């Protein structure tokens, strides 16, 4: 029903997204873009606020259930990337399949997006890397990437929790007034996927004071509770993060985005809602070498053992094996076929070697 409604909405004429704050020099949090030439007016109508009441998460009765932090999944880095390389730069010489094919043919359950504000995109956020040399994507703007992927989600309702890391890349050619459009990011996620499909911090926190307290006292939601759901994490430690904390997104009482934590401050008393950590390296002068620092493997294991979710990246199969052994939950690469190989007979999800219960069966996360 929602899919048919989306087609009606997208085909309708006469509805325009708000444009006032999209003018040059407008408010820093921006607004909705002009509809580009060649696209029908009303392409992206306002969907209003997110429902204040999050979906109920039934308490588990299994004394030893499989939980989100008991699994380990494959991921892609810059999941939208296509091989457009006008200057023949070696570190850009890779491409990814469409999201549905990544999920179905390569077993990918973790996706990574850099979202560059762009009023030409037809919506506020265009998934592409943050410079003018590399602007094409495999699926178009952010909304269309999610809209296309929603078909795969509908056809595979038994999939394990799928995680998106999202970052706003506004370091280069961003027009004034287009920064920090996190409301747009959330709105498009709700419009394309449906609110009931998104796992939020409130779902995990429940009646506890913080997310950390919730996972320490109750644990992460179970595999069954999160089956068929998608989770979004704001991969930012700077201005976008500060703005999101201040504004709360579409609904401050039930934000859609989880915050990224600083591994060096994971135990700090003021970080109780930071329960996801990334060990994604900086380019640091060598853009071809994009690997999690092997010196961080012990810290990864510590955070995993404490119940946190951890992300690492590597294009080296040997380093991927090290990340797996350390318990990283989301392991991303630019070359999934070469690094991961085919989907094993047990299915796309693995039992986490650090946190797995004794009776862990990968097929219980997601049937093959």
PDB file of C-alpha atoms in Angstrom, residues 50-58 194-200 202-204 206 225 229 254-256:
ATOM      1  CA  UNK A  50       7.470  11.498  12.819  1.00  0.00           C
ATOM      2  CA  UNK A  51       4.923   9.792  15.039  1.00  0.00           C
ATOM      3  CA  UNK A  52       5.659  10.628  18.654  1.00  0.00           C
ATOM      4  CA  UNK A  53       4.966   7.068  19.779  1.00  0.00           C
ATOM      5  CA  UNK A  54       7.700   4.612  18.747  1.00  0.00           C
ATOM      6  CA  UNK A  55       6.640   1.110  17.766  1.00  0.00           C
ATOM      7  CA  UNK A  56       6.342  -1.325  20.620  1.00  0.00           C
ATOM      8  CA  UNK A  57       9.247  -3.712  21.095  1.00  0.00           C
ATOM      9  CA  UNK A  58       7.950  -6.832  22.777  1.00  0.00           C
ATOM     10  CA  UNK A 194       8.110   3.753   6.607  1.00  0.00           C
ATOM     11  CA  UNK A 195       8.474   4.744  10.244  1.00  0.00           C
ATOM     12  CA  UNK A 196       7.731   1.263  11.584  1.00  0.00           C
ATOM     13  CA  UNK A 197      10.722  -0.161   9.711  1.00  0.00           C
ATOM     14  CA  UNK A 198      13.284   2.103  11.421  1.00  0.00           C
ATOM     15  CA  UNK A 199      14.946   1.116  14.706  1.00  0.00           C
ATOM     16  CA  UNK A 200      15.458   4.270  16.793  1.00  0.00           C
ATOM     17  CA  UNK A 202      14.141   5.250  21.849  1.00  0.00           C
ATOM     18  CA  UNK A 203      13.389   1.670  20.844  1.00  0.00           C
ATOM     19  CA  UNK A 204      16.697   0.538  22.343  1.00  0.00           C
ATOM     20  CA  UNK A 206      13.130   1.835  26.521  1.00  0.00           C
ATOM     21  CA  UNK A 225      12.788  -7.858  17.475  1.00  0.00           C
ATOM     22  CA  UNK A 229      14.322  -3.237  10.369  1.00  0.00           C
ATOM     23  CA  UNK A 254      12.198  10.031  19.271  1.00  0.00           C
ATOM     24  CA  UNK A 255      15.187  10.754  17.081  1.00  0.00           C
ATOM     25  CA  UNK A 256      15.835   8.452  14.159  1.00  0.00           C
TER      26      UNK A 256
END
